[in-house]
Coordinates of C-alpha atoms in Angstrom, one line a residue:
M20 CA 55.6 34.7 -42.6
P21 CA 55.8 38.0 -42.3
L22 CA 57.0 39.2 -38.5
D23 CA 53.9 41.2 -37.9
V24 CA 51.5 38.6 -38.7
L25 CA 53.7 36.1 -36.3
L26 CA 53.5 38.8 -33.3
E27 CA 49.7 38.7 -33.5
I28 CA 49.6 35.4 -33.6
F29 CA 52.3 35.0 -30.4
A30 CA 50.1 37.5 -29.1
L31 CA 47.2 35.1 -28.6
L32 CA 49.1 32.1 -27.4
H33 CA 49.0 30.5 -23.6
P34 CA 52.5 31.2 -21.8
R35 CA 53.1 27.4 -21.7
D36 CA 52.6 27.5 -26.1
L37 CA 55.2 30.3 -26.1
L38 CA 57.4 28.0 -24.0
C39 CA 57.1 24.9 -26.5
L40 CA 57.3 27.6 -29.6
A41 CA 60.7 28.8 -28.3
R42 CA 61.9 24.9 -28.1
T43 CA 61.2 24.1 -31.5
T44 CA 63.7 26.0 -33.7
R45 CA 66.9 28.2 -33.0
D46 CA 65.2 31.4 -34.3
F47 CA 62.2 31.0 -32.4
R48 CA 64.4 30.5 -29.0
A49 CA 66.3 33.5 -30.1
F50 CA 63.3 35.6 -30.3
L51 CA 61.3 34.6 -27.9
M52 CA 63.7 34.4 -25.2
S53 CA 65.0 38.3 -26.0
R54 CA 64.3 40.2 -23.4
E55 CA 64.6 43.4 -25.6
R56 CA 62.2 42.1 -28.2
S57 CA 59.7 39.7 -26.8
I58 CA 59.2 40.5 -23.2
F59 CA 55.6 42.5 -24.2
L60 CA 54.3 39.0 -25.9
W61 CA 55.2 37.1 -22.8
R62 CA 53.5 39.4 -20.2
T63 CA 50.4 39.8 -22.9
A64 CA 50.1 36.0 -22.8
R65 CA 50.4 35.8 -18.7
K66 CA 47.7 38.6 -18.7
A67 CA 45.3 36.8 -20.8
I68 CA 45.1 34.5 -18.1
K69 CA 42.6 35.3 -15.3
G70 CA 44.4 35.0 -11.8
L71 CA 47.7 33.6 -12.9
P72 CA 50.1 35.6 -10.7
E73 CA 53.1 37.4 -11.7
P74 CA 56.7 35.8 -11.6
P75 CA 58.8 37.3 -9.0
P76 CA 62.2 38.8 -9.5
P77 CA 64.9 37.7 -10.9
L78 CA 62.3 34.9 -12.3
S79 CA 62.1 35.8 -15.8
E80 CA 58.5 35.7 -18.0
P81 CA 59.6 32.7 -19.8
A82 CA 61.1 30.8 -16.3
G83 CA 57.4 31.8 -14.9
G84 CA 55.7 30.3 -17.8
R85 CA 56.9 26.9 -17.2
Y86 CA 55.0 26.1 -13.9
E87 CA 57.6 24.8 -12.2
T88 CA 60.3 25.2 -9.4
G89 CA 63.2 23.2 -10.9
Y90 CA 65.8 24.4 -13.1
H91 CA 67.4 23.8 -16.7
K92 CA 71.0 22.5 -16.9
A93 CA 71.9 25.7 -18.2
E94 CA 70.6 27.6 -14.9
I95 CA 72.5 24.9 -12.6
D96 CA 75.5 25.8 -14.4
E97 CA 74.9 29.5 -13.9
I98 CA 74.4 28.8 -10.4
L99 CA 77.5 26.8 -10.0
R100 CA 79.4 29.3 -11.5
L101 CA 78.3 31.6 -9.1
W102 CA 79.2 29.7 -6.1
K103 CA 82.5 29.4 -7.3
N104 CA 83.2 32.6 -7.7
A105 CA 81.8 33.1 -4.4
Q106 CA 84.4 31.0 -2.9
K107 CA 87.1 32.5 -3.8
A108 CA 85.5 36.1 -2.0
R109 CA 85.3 37.2 1.4
T110 CA 82.9 35.4 3.9
A111 CA 80.6 38.2 3.8
T112 CA 80.2 37.7 -0.1
K113 CA 79.7 33.8 0.4
K114 CA 76.8 35.1 3.0
E115 CA 75.3 37.5 0.8
F116 CA 75.1 34.7 -1.8
V117 CA 73.6 32.1 0.2
K118 CA 71.0 34.9 1.3
Q119 CA 70.1 35.8 -2.2
R120 CA 69.7 32.3 -3.4
Y121 CA 67.5 31.7 -0.2
T122 CA 65.1 34.5 -0.9
F123 CA 65.0 33.7 -4.5
V124 CA 64.1 30.0 -3.7
S125 CA 61.7 30.8 -1.1
E126 CA 59.9 33.0 -3.9
C127 CA 59.8 30.3 -6.3
F128 CA 58.2 28.2 -3.9
K129 CA 55.6 30.8 -2.9
L130 CA 55.0 31.1 -6.8
A131 CA 54.8 27.3 -7.2
K132 CA 52.3 27.3 -4.4
Q133 CA 50.7 30.3 -6.4
L134 CA 50.6 28.2 -9.9
A135 CA 49.4 24.8 -8.0
K136 CA 46.4 26.6 -6.8
W137 CA 45.5 28.9 -10.1
E138 CA 45.9 25.3 -12.0
E139 CA 43.9 23.5 -9.8
G140 CA 41.0 26.3 -10.3
A141 CA 41.9 26.3 -13.9
V142 CA 41.4 22.6 -14.6
Q143 CA 38.2 22.2 -12.4
K144 CA 36.9 25.4 -14.5
E145 CA 38.2 23.5 -17.6
R146 CA 36.6 20.5 -16.7
A147 CA 33.3 22.5 -15.8
H148 CA 33.2 24.1 -19.0
K149 CA 33.8 20.4 -20.8
Q150 CA 31.0 19.0 -19.0
A151 CA 28.6 22.0 -19.6
T152 CA 29.2 21.3 -23.2
K153 CA 28.6 17.5 -23.2
E154 CA 25.2 18.5 -21.0
A155 CA 24.3 20.9 -23.6
L156 CA 25.1 18.5 -26.2
K157 CA 23.2 15.9 -24.8
E158 CA 19.9 18.2 -24.1
E159 CA 20.0 19.1 -27.6
H160 CA 20.1 15.5 -28.5
F161 CA 17.4 14.5 -26.1
A162 CA 15.4 17.5 -27.6
D163 CA 15.9 16.7 -31.2
V164 CA 14.7 13.2 -30.1
L165 CA 11.6 14.4 -28.8
V166 CA 10.9 16.2 -31.6
K167 CA 11.1 12.9 -33.8
L168 CA 8.8 11.2 -31.2
R169 CA 6.0 13.9 -31.4
D170 CA 6.1 13.6 -35.2
E171 CA 5.6 9.8 -34.9
G172 CA 2.2 10.9 -32.9
W173 CA 3.7 10.9 -29.2
D174 CA 3.2 14.5 -28.2
D175 CA -0.2 13.9 -25.7
E176 CA 2.3 11.1 -24.1
L177 CA 5.3 13.2 -23.6
T178 CA 3.0 15.9 -22.1
K179 CA 2.0 13.3 -19.7
M180 CA 5.0 11.6 -18.7
G181 CA 6.3 11.5 -15.3
E182 CA 9.6 12.2 -14.0
Q183 CA 11.0 8.9 -13.8
A184 CA 9.9 7.4 -17.3
R185 CA 11.4 10.8 -18.6
E186 CA 14.8 9.9 -17.3
R187 CA 14.5 6.4 -18.4
L188 CA 13.7 7.7 -21.8
F189 CA 16.7 10.0 -21.5
E190 CA 18.9 7.0 -20.8
L191 CA 17.6 5.0 -24.0
A192 CA 18.0 8.1 -26.2
V193 CA 21.2 9.7 -25.1
T194 CA 24.3 7.7 -25.1
R195 CA 27.0 10.2 -25.5
A196 CA 27.4 14.0 -26.4
A197 CA 26.7 14.4 -30.1
K198 CA 24.2 15.6 -31.9
L199 CA 21.0 13.2 -33.4
T200 CA 21.7 12.1 -36.8
Q201 CA 19.5 10.2 -38.7
K202 CA 21.8 6.9 -38.5
G203 CA 21.4 7.1 -34.8
W204 CA 17.9 7.9 -34.7
D205 CA 17.1 4.7 -36.5
T206 CA 19.3 2.7 -34.5
M207 CA 17.3 3.8 -31.3
R208 CA 14.1 4.2 -32.5
A209 CA 12.6 0.6 -31.9
S210 CA 13.4 0.8 -28.3
L211 CA 12.3 4.1 -27.8
I212 CA 8.7 3.4 -29.2
E213 CA 8.7 0.3 -27.2
H214 CA 9.3 2.5 -24.1
M215 CA 6.8 4.5 -25.1
E216 CA 4.3 1.9 -25.3
S217 CA 5.2 0.8 -22.1
V218 CA 4.6 4.1 -20.3
R219 CA 1.2 4.8 -22.0
A220 CA 0.2 1.2 -21.0
Q221 CA 1.3 1.7 -17.5
R222 CA -0.6 5.4 -17.7
L223 CA -3.7 4.0 -18.5
H224 CA -3.6 1.5 -16.2
R225 CA -3.1 4.4 -13.3
E226 CA -5.9 6.0 -14.9
Y227 CA -8.2 2.7 -14.9
L228 CA -7.3 2.1 -11.1
A229 CA -8.2 5.8 -10.3
M230 CA -11.3 6.1 -12.4
I231 CA -12.8 2.7 -10.4
K232 CA -11.6 4.0 -7.0
A233 CA -13.6 7.1 -7.4
R234 CA -16.5 5.2 -8.9
V235 CA -16.3 2.9 -6.0
R236 CA -16.6 5.7 -3.5
L237 CA -20.3 6.7 -5.6
L238 CA -21.0 3.1 -5.0
K239 CA -20.4 3.2 -1.4
R240 CA -22.6 6.3 -1.1
V241 CA -25.8 4.8 -2.9
F242 CA -25.4 1.6 -1.3
Y243 CA -24.9 2.7 2.1
T244 CA -28.0 5.0 1.6
Y245 CA -29.9 1.7 0.5
A246 CA -28.8 0.0 3.5
R247 CA -29.8 2.6 5.9
R248 CA -33.2 2.5 4.4
E249 CA -33.7 -1.1 4.5
V250 CA -32.8 -1.5 7.9
K251 CA -34.7 1.5 8.8
R252 CA -37.9 -0.1 7.6
S253 CA -37.5 -3.3 10.0
K254 CA -35.2 -4.4 12.5
N255 CA -35.4 -7.8 11.3
V256 CA -33.9 -6.6 7.8
I257 CA -30.4 -7.4 7.5
V258 CA -28.8 -6.4 4.5
C259 CA -26.4 -9.6 3.4
A260 CA -24.4 -7.9 0.5
T261 CA -21.6 -5.6 0.7
V262 CA -20.0 -2.9 -1.6
I263 CA -17.9 -5.4 -3.0
D264 CA -20.4 -7.9 -3.6
C265 CA -22.2 -5.1 -5.5
A266 CA -19.1 -4.6 -7.6
Y267 CA -19.0 -8.0 -8.9
I268 CA -22.7 -8.0 -10.1
P269 CA -22.3 -7.6 -13.7
E270 CA -24.6 -4.8 -14.2
I271 CA -23.0 -2.9 -11.6
R272 CA -19.1 -4.0 -12.8
A273 CA -20.4 -2.4 -16.3
I274 CA -21.2 1.2 -14.8
L275 CA -17.8 0.7 -12.9
E276 CA -15.7 0.1 -15.8
D277 CA -17.6 2.1 -18.5
E278 CA -15.3 4.4 -20.2
S279 CA -17.4 6.3 -22.4
P280 CA -16.6 9.8 -23.0
G281 CA -19.9 11.1 -22.0
C282 CA -19.4 9.6 -18.3
T283 CA -20.0 12.3 -15.8
E284 CA -20.0 11.9 -11.9
E285 CA -23.8 12.8 -12.2
S286 CA -24.7 10.3 -14.6
I287 CA -22.9 7.3 -12.7
M288 CA -24.5 8.3 -9.7
A289 CA -27.6 8.2 -11.4
Q290 CA -26.9 4.7 -12.8
F291 CA -26.2 3.4 -9.3
V292 CA -29.4 4.7 -7.9
D293 CA -31.4 2.9 -10.5
T294 CA -29.5 0.1 -10.5
V295 CA -28.4 -0.7 -6.6
P296 CA -31.7 -1.9 -5.2
A297 CA -32.5 -4.6 -8.3
S298 CA -29.0 -5.9 -8.6
V299 CA -28.6 -6.4 -4.6
A300 CA -32.2 -7.9 -4.4
K301 CA -30.9 -10.8 -7.2
W302 CA -28.0 -10.9 -5.8
N303 CA -29.9 -12.0 -2.7
K304 CA -32.1 -14.4 -4.3
D305 CA -29.1 -16.2 -5.9
R306 CA -27.3 -16.5 -2.7
K307 CA -30.3 -17.7 -1.0
A308 CA -30.8 -20.2 -3.9
D309 CA -27.2 -21.4 -3.6
L310 CA -27.7 -22.1 0.1
A311 CA -31.4 -23.7 0.2
A312 CA -29.6 -26.4 -2.6
L313 CA -26.8 -27.1 0.5
A314 CA -29.6 -27.2 3.0
V315 CA -31.7 -29.4 0.8
K316 CA -29.0 -31.9 -0.1
A317 CA -28.3 -32.0 3.9
F318 CA -31.9 -32.8 4.5
G319 CA -32.1 -36.0 2.4
D320 CA -35.0 -37.6 1.8
S321 CA -37.4 -36.2 4.2
D322 CA -40.2 -33.9 3.8
A323 CA -37.8 -30.8 4.6
A324 CA -36.2 -31.2 1.3
R325 CA -39.6 -30.6 -0.6
A326 CA -40.8 -27.3 1.3
P327 CA -41.3 -24.5 -0.9
Q328 CA -38.9 -22.1 1.2
P329 CA -36.4 -24.6 3.0
L330 CA -34.2 -21.7 4.5
D331 CA -37.2 -20.8 6.5
L332 CA -37.2 -24.1 8.4
A333 CA -35.6 -24.5 11.8
V334 CA -33.6 -27.2 10.7
A335 CA -32.0 -24.8 8.0
L336 CA -29.0 -24.6 10.4
F337 CA -25.4 -24.1 8.8
R338 CA -22.1 -25.0 10.0
C339 CA -18.6 -24.1 8.5
Q340 CA -16.0 -26.6 8.3
R341 CA -13.2 -24.3 9.3
C342 CA -14.5 -23.5 12.4
S343 CA -17.0 -26.1 13.3
N344 CA -15.5 -27.1 16.5
D345 CA -17.2 -24.0 18.6
G346 CA -20.5 -25.4 18.1
I347 CA -21.9 -22.2 16.2
T348 CA -24.7 -23.0 13.8
L349 CA -25.4 -20.2 11.4
R350 CA -28.7 -19.1 9.4
Y351 CA -28.7 -18.4 5.9
S352 CA -28.1 -14.6 6.6
D353 CA -25.1 -14.7 8.9
M354 CA -23.6 -17.5 6.6
L355 CA -23.5 -14.8 3.6
K356 CA -21.4 -12.7 5.9
H357 CA -19.4 -15.5 7.4
A358 CA -15.4 -14.8 6.8
C359 CA -14.8 -18.3 5.3
V360 CA -17.1 -17.9 2.0
R361 CA -15.5 -14.7 1.3
Y362 CA -12.2 -13.8 -0.1
L363 CA -9.9 -10.7 -0.5
P364 CA -9.7 -9.7 -4.3
S365 CA -6.3 -10.8 -5.8
P366 CA -4.6 -8.3 -8.0
S367 CA -3.0 -11.4 -9.9
K368 CA -6.6 -12.1 -11.5
G369 CA -7.1 -9.0 -13.3
R370 CA -6.7 -5.0 -13.1
F371 CA -10.7 -5.1 -11.9
H372 CA -9.6 -7.2 -9.0
E373 CA -6.4 -4.9 -8.4
A374 CA -8.7 -1.8 -8.3
L375 CA -11.0 -3.4 -5.8
E376 CA -8.2 -4.6 -4.2
L377 CA -7.2 -0.7 -3.5
A378 CA -10.2 0.8 -3.1
L379 CA -11.8 -1.6 -0.8
R380 CA -8.9 -2.8 1.5
N381 CA -9.7 -5.9 3.9
E382 CA -13.1 -6.3 2.4
G383 CA -13.8 -9.6 1.4
A384 CA -16.2 -10.6 -1.5
L385 CA -18.6 -13.3 -1.3
N386 CA -17.1 -16.2 -3.6
P387 CA -19.8 -19.2 -4.3
K388 CA -17.1 -21.6 -4.9
E389 CA -16.1 -21.1 -1.2
Y390 CA -19.5 -22.9 -0.2
R391 CA -17.2 -26.0 0.1
N392 CA -16.5 -24.8 3.4
V393 CA -20.0 -25.4 4.4
N394 CA -19.6 -29.2 4.8
T395 CA -22.9 -30.7 4.0
S396 CA -21.9 -34.0 6.4
L397 CA -21.7 -31.4 9.3
M398 CA -25.0 -30.0 8.3
Q399 CA -26.4 -33.4 7.9
Q400 CA -25.1 -34.4 11.7
G401 CA -26.6 -31.2 12.7
V402 CA -29.8 -31.7 11.1
R403 CA -30.5 -35.1 12.5
W404 CA -29.8 -33.4 16.3
A405 CA -32.3 -30.5 15.4
H406 CA -34.8 -33.2 14.6
D407 CA -34.1 -34.8 17.9
I408 CA -34.6 -31.6 19.9
I409 CA -37.4 -29.8 17.9
E410 CA -39.5 -33.1 18.2
A411 CA -38.5 -32.9 22.3
C412 CA -40.2 -29.6 21.8
G413 CA -43.4 -31.0 20.4
H414 CA -43.1 -29.7 16.9
D415 CA -42.8 -31.5 13.5
P416 CA -38.8 -30.8 12.5
D417 CA -39.9 -31.3 8.8
R418 CA -42.4 -28.2 8.6
V419 CA -41.8 -25.8 11.8
T420 CA -40.0 -22.7 10.9
F421 CA -37.5 -20.8 12.6
E422 CA -39.9 -18.0 13.6
E423 CA -42.2 -20.7 15.2
M424 CA -39.5 -22.1 16.9
E425 CA -38.0 -18.9 18.3
A426 CA -41.7 -18.5 19.9
C427 CA -41.5 -21.9 21.2
E428 CA -42.0 -21.6 25.1
A429 CA -40.5 -25.3 25.7
R430 CA -37.3 -25.6 27.7
L431 CA -35.0 -28.7 27.5
R432 CA -32.7 -30.3 29.8
C433 CA -29.9 -32.9 28.8
C434 CA -30.5 -36.3 30.2
I435 CA -26.7 -37.0 30.1
C436 CA -25.6 -33.7 32.1
A437 CA -28.7 -33.7 34.3
T438 CA -28.1 -34.6 38.0
L439 CA -30.4 -35.1 40.8
S440 CA -29.6 -31.8 42.7
I441 CA -28.5 -29.5 39.2
Q442 CA -30.0 -29.1 36.0
K443 CA -29.5 -26.7 33.3
L444 CA -32.5 -25.7 31.0
Y445 CA -31.8 -24.9 27.3
S446 CA -34.0 -23.3 24.5
W447 CA -34.0 -25.3 21.3
Q448 CA -31.0 -23.2 19.7
L449 CA -29.0 -23.6 22.8
A450 CA -29.9 -27.3 23.1
I451 CA -28.6 -27.6 19.7
E452 CA -25.1 -25.6 20.5
R453 CA -24.8 -27.7 23.6
T454 CA -25.0 -31.2 21.7
L455 CA -22.3 -29.9 19.2
Q456 CA -20.1 -28.6 21.6
H457 CA -20.2 -31.2 24.3
H458 CA -22.1 -34.5 22.5
R459 CA -20.9 -34.5 18.9
T460 CA -18.2 -37.1 19.5
F461 CA -20.6 -39.7 20.4
G462 CA -22.7 -39.4 16.6
A463 CA -26.2 -38.7 15.8
E464 CA -26.9 -42.4 15.4
Q465 CA -25.5 -43.6 18.4
L466 CA -26.8 -41.2 20.8
T467 CA -30.5 -39.9 20.6
G468 CA -33.5 -38.9 22.7
F469 CA -31.1 -37.3 25.5
W470 CA -33.1 -34.3 25.2
E471 CA -36.0 -34.2 27.6
R472 CA -38.9 -31.4 28.0
V473 CA -39.4 -29.9 31.5
P474 CA -42.5 -29.2 33.2
E475 CA -44.1 -26.1 32.2
E476 CA -43.7 -24.5 35.7
Y477 CA -40.3 -25.1 35.5
A478 CA -40.4 -23.5 31.9
A479 CA -42.0 -20.6 32.7
T480 CA -39.7 -19.5 35.5
A481 CA -37.0 -20.2 33.1
R482 CA -38.3 -18.1 30.5
S483 CA -38.9 -15.2 33.1
L484 CA -35.5 -15.1 34.0
E485 CA -34.0 -15.4 30.3
S486 CA -36.5 -12.3 29.6
A487 CA -35.0 -10.3 32.4
L488 CA -31.4 -11.4 31.4
E489 CA -32.0 -10.5 28.0
G490 CA -33.6 -6.7 29.4
K491 CA -30.5 -5.9 31.4
T492 CA -28.7 -3.4 29.0
V493 CA -25.4 -2.2 29.7
P494 CA -25.3 1.6 30.3
E495 CA -22.8 3.2 27.8
T496 CA -21.2 5.1 30.4
E497 CA -19.7 1.9 31.6
A498 CA -16.4 0.6 29.9
R499 CA -18.0 -3.1 29.3
F500 CA -20.5 -1.5 26.8
E501 CA -18.0 -1.2 24.2
F502 CA -17.6 -4.9 24.2
E503 CA -21.3 -5.4 23.4
D504 CA -22.2 -7.0 19.9
A505 CA -23.4 -4.6 17.6
M506 CA -24.5 -4.0 14.1
C507 CA -23.6 -0.7 11.9
M508 CA -27.1 0.6 10.4
R509 CA -25.5 2.1 7.1
C510 CA -23.8 -1.2 5.9
C511 CA -24.6 -4.2 8.4
H512 CA -21.3 -4.6 9.6
Y513 CA -21.0 -6.8 12.6
S514 CA -18.3 -6.5 15.2
I515 CA -18.4 -5.0 19.0
V516 CA -19.1 -1.4 19.9
K517 CA -15.6 -0.3 19.8
W518 CA -14.9 -1.6 16.8
I519 CA -18.3 -0.6 15.0
K520 CA -17.8 3.2 16.2
M521 CA -14.3 2.9 14.6
H522 CA -15.8 1.4 11.4
L523 CA -18.4 4.6 11.2
K524 CA -15.6 7.1 11.8
D525 CA -13.3 5.6 9.0
E526 CA -15.8 4.1 6.3
H527 CA -18.9 6.6 7.3
G528 CA -17.3 9.9 7.9
M529 CA -19.5 9.7 11.5
Q530 CA -17.2 11.5 14.2
K531 CA -19.7 11.0 16.9
P532 CA -22.0 7.7 16.1
Q533 CA -25.4 7.5 17.9
L534 CA -26.9 4.6 19.3
D535 CA -30.2 3.9 17.6
N536 CA -29.3 6.3 14.8
D537 CA -26.0 4.9 13.1
Y538 CA -25.3 1.7 15.1
R539 CA -27.8 -0.8 17.3
L540 CA -27.1 -3.4 19.7
R541 CA -27.4 -6.7 18.7
K542 CA -29.9 -9.1 20.4
K543 CA -28.5 -11.3 23.0
S544 CA -28.4 -14.7 22.9
R545 CA -30.4 -16.6 25.5
K546 CA -28.4 -18.3 28.4
E547 CA -29.2 -21.1 30.0
I548 CA -30.9 -21.2 33.0
T549 CA -29.6 -23.3 35.9
M550 CA -32.3 -24.9 38.3
Y551 CA -30.8 -26.1 41.7
A552 CA -32.5 -28.6 44.3
E553 CA -33.7 -27.1 47.4
L554 CA -31.0 -28.3 49.4
Y555 CA -28.3 -25.9 47.8
S556 CA -30.4 -22.9 48.8
K557 CA -28.0 -22.1 51.8
I558 CA -24.9 -22.4 49.9
P559 CA -23.5 -19.0 48.9
S560 CA -22.4 -19.5 45.5
K561 CA -25.9 -20.8 44.2
E562 CA -27.7 -18.2 46.3
A563 CA -25.5 -15.4 44.3
A564 CA -26.3 -17.2 41.2
V565 CA -30.3 -16.8 41.8
T566 CA -29.9 -13.4 43.0
N567 CA -28.4 -12.4 39.5
G568 CA -31.0 -14.1 38.0
E569 CA -29.6 -17.0 36.4
A570 CA -30.8 -19.4 38.3
F571 CA -33.7 -20.7 40.6
F572 CA -34.8 -23.1 43.4
A573 CA -36.9 -25.8 42.5
S574 CA -38.1 -29.3 43.9
F575 CA -37.3 -32.1 41.2

């Protein structure tokens, strides 16, 4: 090969490559190690490398290109020869030689540190360059995969894809830094399509949940407007259904799940306005029929079971199996709102249940299957005792209605609990609760006829005291007002005033709820009135009870 061509090639080589080339043949060594002929090649190679330091004298360019501080045997032999010559010379010559060598070695160490620092930077730069090259190849590979997926109709899904799904797609598509080949695409295609189908299913599920949540907000607005109108119409009206009950009504559920292209917020709202009143009325009718069937079963073979409206009868009192020990009886409207017959939507039952669980957290839907908590035997026991108490009031238990019994002025005393000096007077409902709380262990068959109607003069006094107690209202400024029973006038939610205010703020956006406009106090339950014998008139505790309007003195 011509020399000028070799010189052009040598001028492009790295110093380390020149050094390796010099060790291949004698001719190359003779040429590359000649200071006169090749010094310009070593300098050109060194200057071509950014940051490579210049070797200190007397270190030659080839020696600096070795990137090391050690010596070859020829150099060591030369140092030994010089040292032997210095041994024969004078002491000053020895010192000068040692000084020169010390200076040389120091310069070599200094060069070694500079070379190490340069090499470290060069290695990092090379690694960074390789990494950048790999990343570029991967990005190019991934871009080609995206083109393939778009050609197969996944363009819309790729546009809507989230960051996490895209990262997973990248992991599946790019396994090494190389360009995409047809064979590689055929190998990975099935797994990529499976991933894309999974991503699309998840996106559609999220969109469905968001759609139901948005429409439930519209349903709330319509239902709360309807409930408020009904409550304003009459103080005795209670809307037993809730928003989640409405959502499970088939007609309303169909509107919630309607995914036709023409659906807008205005059209959905209009459908709710048209559907909610009739649907809620039908829901109330069906639930009332369910509870009427339970009541008729509890009435057994009596005239009450053949009444046209069995739930209107005074004996139609329900008790829950889970919480029956407190003796509380429930009317059918209270039973429909009772927590034990409601359940929270379970996401495991389907996406509609999951959507409602997200949109209406902690709100339970009425589940007719949970009517099993309304134990029929407990109801029958209560009905038998209610018969006894209503008869003591002078009415026919199989025909008298709840409203008629509420207007009943009779007051009863318990022959088991009453003494010659202290007797408590009860309304018919309080008498039932008293029996269930304190005398239920006796059994209705073993213990009957222990309620006795008191004379009218005592009953009249008791009624007047009851009215006075019911008329006492706690001022809004007092702290105990927050613990009064109340009802939200926008959705008929029951709780104490404190929680009702929080409910109105969170659920209805009422920052400053107003009494009798946004919520109202529930009618207080009547309290039993104590009747003391005259001999207790000088006892301070009894006098205090009479002063508070909870008792009176009488001769009996």
